[in-house]
Coordinates of C-alpha atoms in Angstrom, one line a residue:
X1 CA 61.2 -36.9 24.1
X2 CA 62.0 -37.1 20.1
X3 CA 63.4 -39.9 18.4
X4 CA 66.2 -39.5 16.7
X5 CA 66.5 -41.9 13.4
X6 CA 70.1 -43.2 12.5
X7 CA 69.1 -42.6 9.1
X8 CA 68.6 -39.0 7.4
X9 CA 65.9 -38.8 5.4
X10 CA 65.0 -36.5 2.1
X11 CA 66.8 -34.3 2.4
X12 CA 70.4 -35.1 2.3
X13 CA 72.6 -33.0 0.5
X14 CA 75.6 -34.1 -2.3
X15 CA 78.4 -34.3 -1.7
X16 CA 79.9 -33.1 -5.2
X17 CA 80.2 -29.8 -6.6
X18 CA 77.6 -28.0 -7.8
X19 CA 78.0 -27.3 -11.8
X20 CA 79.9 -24.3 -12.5
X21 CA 77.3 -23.8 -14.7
X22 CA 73.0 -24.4 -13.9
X23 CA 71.5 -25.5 -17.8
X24 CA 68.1 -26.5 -16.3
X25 CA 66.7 -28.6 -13.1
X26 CA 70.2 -31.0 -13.1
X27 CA 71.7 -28.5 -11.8
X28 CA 69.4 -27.7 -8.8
X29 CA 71.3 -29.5 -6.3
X30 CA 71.6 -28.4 -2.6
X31 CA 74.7 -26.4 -2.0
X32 CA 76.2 -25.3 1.2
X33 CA 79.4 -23.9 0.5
X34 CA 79.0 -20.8 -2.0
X35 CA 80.1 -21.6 -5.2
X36 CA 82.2 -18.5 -6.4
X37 CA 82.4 -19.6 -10.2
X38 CA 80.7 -19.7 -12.7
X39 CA 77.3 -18.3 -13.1
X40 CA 73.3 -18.9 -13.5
X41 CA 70.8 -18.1 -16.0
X42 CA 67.5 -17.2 -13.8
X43 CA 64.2 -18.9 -14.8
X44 CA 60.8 -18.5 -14.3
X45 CA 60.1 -19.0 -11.0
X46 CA 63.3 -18.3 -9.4
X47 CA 63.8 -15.1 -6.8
X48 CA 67.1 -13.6 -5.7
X49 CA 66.5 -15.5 -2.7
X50 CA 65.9 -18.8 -3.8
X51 CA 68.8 -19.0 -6.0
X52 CA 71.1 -17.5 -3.0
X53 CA 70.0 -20.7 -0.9
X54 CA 70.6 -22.9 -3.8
X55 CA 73.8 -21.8 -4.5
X56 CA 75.0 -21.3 -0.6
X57 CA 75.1 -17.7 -0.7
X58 CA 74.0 -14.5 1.4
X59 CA 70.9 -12.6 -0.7
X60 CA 72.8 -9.6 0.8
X61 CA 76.0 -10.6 -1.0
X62 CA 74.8 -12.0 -4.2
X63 CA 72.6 -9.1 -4.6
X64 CA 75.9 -6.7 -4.1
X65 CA 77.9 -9.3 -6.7
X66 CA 75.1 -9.2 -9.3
X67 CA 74.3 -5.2 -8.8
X68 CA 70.9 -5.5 -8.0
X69 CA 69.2 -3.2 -6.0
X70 CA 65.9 -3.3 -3.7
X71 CA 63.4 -4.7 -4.2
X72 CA 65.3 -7.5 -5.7
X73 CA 63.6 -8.2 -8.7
X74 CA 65.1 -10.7 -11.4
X75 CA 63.8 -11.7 -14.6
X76 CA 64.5 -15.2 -16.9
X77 CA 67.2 -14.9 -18.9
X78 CA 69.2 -12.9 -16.3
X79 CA 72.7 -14.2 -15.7
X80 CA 73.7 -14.1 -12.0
X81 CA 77.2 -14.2 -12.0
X82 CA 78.9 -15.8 -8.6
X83 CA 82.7 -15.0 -9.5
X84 CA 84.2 -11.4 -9.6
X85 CA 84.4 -8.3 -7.1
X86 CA 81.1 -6.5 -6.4
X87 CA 79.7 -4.3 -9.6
X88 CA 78.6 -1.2 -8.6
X89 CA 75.4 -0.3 -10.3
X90 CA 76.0 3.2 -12.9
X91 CA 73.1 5.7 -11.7
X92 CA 73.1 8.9 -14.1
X93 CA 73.1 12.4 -12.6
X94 CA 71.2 15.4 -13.6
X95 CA 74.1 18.3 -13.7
X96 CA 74.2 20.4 -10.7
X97 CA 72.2 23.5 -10.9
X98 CA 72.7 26.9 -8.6
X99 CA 69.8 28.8 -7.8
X100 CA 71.3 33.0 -8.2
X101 CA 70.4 35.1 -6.0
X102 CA 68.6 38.2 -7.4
X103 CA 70.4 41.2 -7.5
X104 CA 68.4 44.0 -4.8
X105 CA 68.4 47.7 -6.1
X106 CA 67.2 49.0 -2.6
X107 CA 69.3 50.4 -0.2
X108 CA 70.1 48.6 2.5
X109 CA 69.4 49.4 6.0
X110 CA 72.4 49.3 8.8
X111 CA 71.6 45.7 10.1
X112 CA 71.9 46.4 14.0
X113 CA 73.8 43.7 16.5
X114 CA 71.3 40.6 17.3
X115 CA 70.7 40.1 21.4
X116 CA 72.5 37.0 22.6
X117 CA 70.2 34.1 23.0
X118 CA 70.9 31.7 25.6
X119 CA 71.4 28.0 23.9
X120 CA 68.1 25.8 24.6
X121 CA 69.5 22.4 25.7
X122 CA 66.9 19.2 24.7
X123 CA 67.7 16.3 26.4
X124 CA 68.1 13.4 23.6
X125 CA 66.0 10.4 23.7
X126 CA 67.6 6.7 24.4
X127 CA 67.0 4.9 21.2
X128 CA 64.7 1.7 21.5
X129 CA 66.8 -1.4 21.4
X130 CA 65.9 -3.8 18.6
X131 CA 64.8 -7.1 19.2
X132 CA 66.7 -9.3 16.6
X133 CA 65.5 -13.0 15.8
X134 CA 69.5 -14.1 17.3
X135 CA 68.3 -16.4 20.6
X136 CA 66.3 -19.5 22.2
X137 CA 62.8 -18.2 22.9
X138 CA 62.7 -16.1 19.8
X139 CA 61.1 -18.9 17.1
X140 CA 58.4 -21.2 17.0
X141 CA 58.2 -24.8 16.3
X142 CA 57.3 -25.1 12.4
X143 CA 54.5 -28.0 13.3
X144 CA 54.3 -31.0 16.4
X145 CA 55.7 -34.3 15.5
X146 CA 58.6 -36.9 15.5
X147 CA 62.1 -35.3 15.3
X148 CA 63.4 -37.9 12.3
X149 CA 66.6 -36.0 11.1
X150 CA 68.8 -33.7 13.0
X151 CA 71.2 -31.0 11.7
X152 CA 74.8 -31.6 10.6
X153 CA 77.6 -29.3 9.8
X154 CA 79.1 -31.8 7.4
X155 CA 78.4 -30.9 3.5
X156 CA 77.4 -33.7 2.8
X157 CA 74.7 -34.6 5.3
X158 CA 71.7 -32.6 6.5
X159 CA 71.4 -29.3 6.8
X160 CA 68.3 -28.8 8.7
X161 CA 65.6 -30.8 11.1
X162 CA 63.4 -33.1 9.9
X163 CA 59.9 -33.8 11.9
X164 CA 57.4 -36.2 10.9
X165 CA 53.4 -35.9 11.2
X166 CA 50.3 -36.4 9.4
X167 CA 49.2 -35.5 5.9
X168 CA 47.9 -32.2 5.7
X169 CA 49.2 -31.2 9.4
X170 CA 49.6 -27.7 10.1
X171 CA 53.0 -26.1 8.8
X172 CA 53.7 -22.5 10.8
X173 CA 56.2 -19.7 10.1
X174 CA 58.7 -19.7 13.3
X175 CA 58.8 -15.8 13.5
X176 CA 57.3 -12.8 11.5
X177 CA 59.0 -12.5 8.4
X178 CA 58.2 -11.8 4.6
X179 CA 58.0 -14.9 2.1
X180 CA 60.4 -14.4 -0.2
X181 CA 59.9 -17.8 -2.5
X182 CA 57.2 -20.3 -2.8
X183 CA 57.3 -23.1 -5.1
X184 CA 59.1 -26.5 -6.4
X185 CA 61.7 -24.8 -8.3
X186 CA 64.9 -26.8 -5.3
X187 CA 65.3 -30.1 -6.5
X188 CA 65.2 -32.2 -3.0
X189 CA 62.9 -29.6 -1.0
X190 CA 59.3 -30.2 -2.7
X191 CA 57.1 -27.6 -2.6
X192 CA 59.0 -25.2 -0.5
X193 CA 58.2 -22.0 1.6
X194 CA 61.5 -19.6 2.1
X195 CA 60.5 -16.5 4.5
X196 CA 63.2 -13.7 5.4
X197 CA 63.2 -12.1 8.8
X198 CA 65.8 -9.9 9.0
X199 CA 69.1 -9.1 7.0
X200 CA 70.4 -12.1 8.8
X201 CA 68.6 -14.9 9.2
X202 CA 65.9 -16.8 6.8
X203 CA 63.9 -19.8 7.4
X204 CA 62.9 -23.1 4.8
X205 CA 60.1 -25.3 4.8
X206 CA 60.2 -28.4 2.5
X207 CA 58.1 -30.9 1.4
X208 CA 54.8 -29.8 1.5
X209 CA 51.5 -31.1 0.4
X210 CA 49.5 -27.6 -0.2
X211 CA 51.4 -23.7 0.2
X212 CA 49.0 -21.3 1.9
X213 CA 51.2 -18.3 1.2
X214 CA 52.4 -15.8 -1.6
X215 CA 56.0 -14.7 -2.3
X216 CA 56.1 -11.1 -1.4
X217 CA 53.4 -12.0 1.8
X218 CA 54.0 -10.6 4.9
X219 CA 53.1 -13.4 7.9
X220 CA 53.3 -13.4 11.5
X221 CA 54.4 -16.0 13.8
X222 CA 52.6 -19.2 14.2
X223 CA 50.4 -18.3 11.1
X224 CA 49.8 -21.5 8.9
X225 CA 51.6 -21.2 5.7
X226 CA 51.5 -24.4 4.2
X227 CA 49.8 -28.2 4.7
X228 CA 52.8 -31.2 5.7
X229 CA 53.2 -33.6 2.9
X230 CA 55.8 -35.6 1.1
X231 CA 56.6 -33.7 -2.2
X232 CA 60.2 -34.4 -3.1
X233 CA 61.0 -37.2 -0.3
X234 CA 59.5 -40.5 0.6
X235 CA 58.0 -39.9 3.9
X236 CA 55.4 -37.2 5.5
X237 CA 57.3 -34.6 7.0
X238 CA 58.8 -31.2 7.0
X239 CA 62.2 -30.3 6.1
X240 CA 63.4 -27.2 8.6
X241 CA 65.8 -25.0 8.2
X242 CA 67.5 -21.9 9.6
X243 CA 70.6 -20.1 7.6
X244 CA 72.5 -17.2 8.9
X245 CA 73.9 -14.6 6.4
X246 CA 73.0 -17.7 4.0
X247 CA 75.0 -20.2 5.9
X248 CA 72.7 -23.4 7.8
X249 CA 72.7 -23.3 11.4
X250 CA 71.5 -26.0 13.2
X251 CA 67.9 -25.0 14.2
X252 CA 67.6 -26.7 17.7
X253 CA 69.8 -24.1 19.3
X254 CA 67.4 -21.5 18.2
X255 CA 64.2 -23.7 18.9
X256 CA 62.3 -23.6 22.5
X257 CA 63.4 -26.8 24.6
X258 CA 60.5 -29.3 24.3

């Protein structure tokens, strides 16, 4: 059985607004509730992704706000706006061109009545249902340990799972996925591995001591992508965390029962 600690550690959220504004690494506090004002200058070092769970935000939506297109890339100096309808991106298009027929000079021949064909009926294939990452039984624990924080839905408290080990302990991804950020740009989170495994849902680890993988990495279940540390916190742990079309969720309802 866990032990739950009274106190919630690391990484706690603010409870005040995030700047309408992000100038530099003030202004990389957690957010939960989209801001929809203001905007953000990317950096080096930032993705789509990271600055979507920085700023409380579905990557889908941002993406459609901001115009950007797969694959997603951004570059410093960008500005990411958060306010305003969706911009749809201005693609140019070659003028439409129609092929003429050439002109016969032959004669043409009476074209006689085709035979009736009798209709050849296929029988359609079912399509194969899709597994989505949606339900218990469906992720992996991130690492063994002490549960020492557990999920709240206020704004100001934690927005994830905290679970306590040893120094270097093994940090998994809970599903396959594809890591979309890796690195200590998230004030609060450390050295932190972000991995997307559908359209919907995304999963965070924080604090790490070592990352194992590459942004743009593909990674299966249970394979090792980062070492557990303290980076960003004052205690040996990892920082978990599920979001759902960018908003948290609270990870033991997706987590096997221990």
């Amino acid at each position: 059985m866990f032990m739950l600690s009274s106190v919630l550690l690391g990484c706690s959220g603010t409870s005040g607004k995030a700047p309408v504004v992000d100038r530099g690494h003030a202004g990389q506090q957690r957010q939960y509730n989209p801001v929809t004002s203001g905007q953000h200058v990317v950096r080096r070092g930032d993705t789509l992704y990271s600055i979507a769970f920085r700023f409380g935000w579905d990557w889908k939506e941002l993406a459609a706000r901001n115009a950007i297109n797969a694959p997603y890339t951004i570059v410093p100096g960008q500005v990411i706006r958060f306010s305003g309808g969706a911009q749809t991106p201005v693609t140019s298009k070659a003028p439409a061109t129609v092929a003429r027929k050439p002109v016969s000079t032959a004669r043409t021949q009476p074209v006689q009545a085709a035979k009736p064909v009798t209709p050849i009926t296929t029988a359609k294939q079912a399509p194969q249902p899709i597994v989505a990452v949606t339900g218990q039984g469906k992720w992996l624990w991130p690492t063994n340990g002490t549960l020492v924080s557990v999920f709240s839905s206020n704004t100001s408290l934690n927005k994830g799972i905290d679970i306590a080990g040893q120094l270097g302990q093994s940090i998994v991804a809970t599903s396959d996925g594809s890591v979309v950020y890796a690195g200590s740009g998230l004030r609060g989170y450390g050295e932190l591995v972000i991995i997307k495994h559908n359209d919907t849902f995304i999963s965070a680890y924080g604090h790490n001591r070592r990352l194992l993988v590459n942004e743009g990495q593909a990674v299966k279940a249970g394979q090792q992508i980062a070492e557990m540390g303290s980076t960003g916190t004052d205690q040996v742990k990892v920082h978990f965390e599920i979001r759902r079309q960018g908003k948290p969720v609270d990870p033991l309802q997706y987590l096997p029962k221990r």
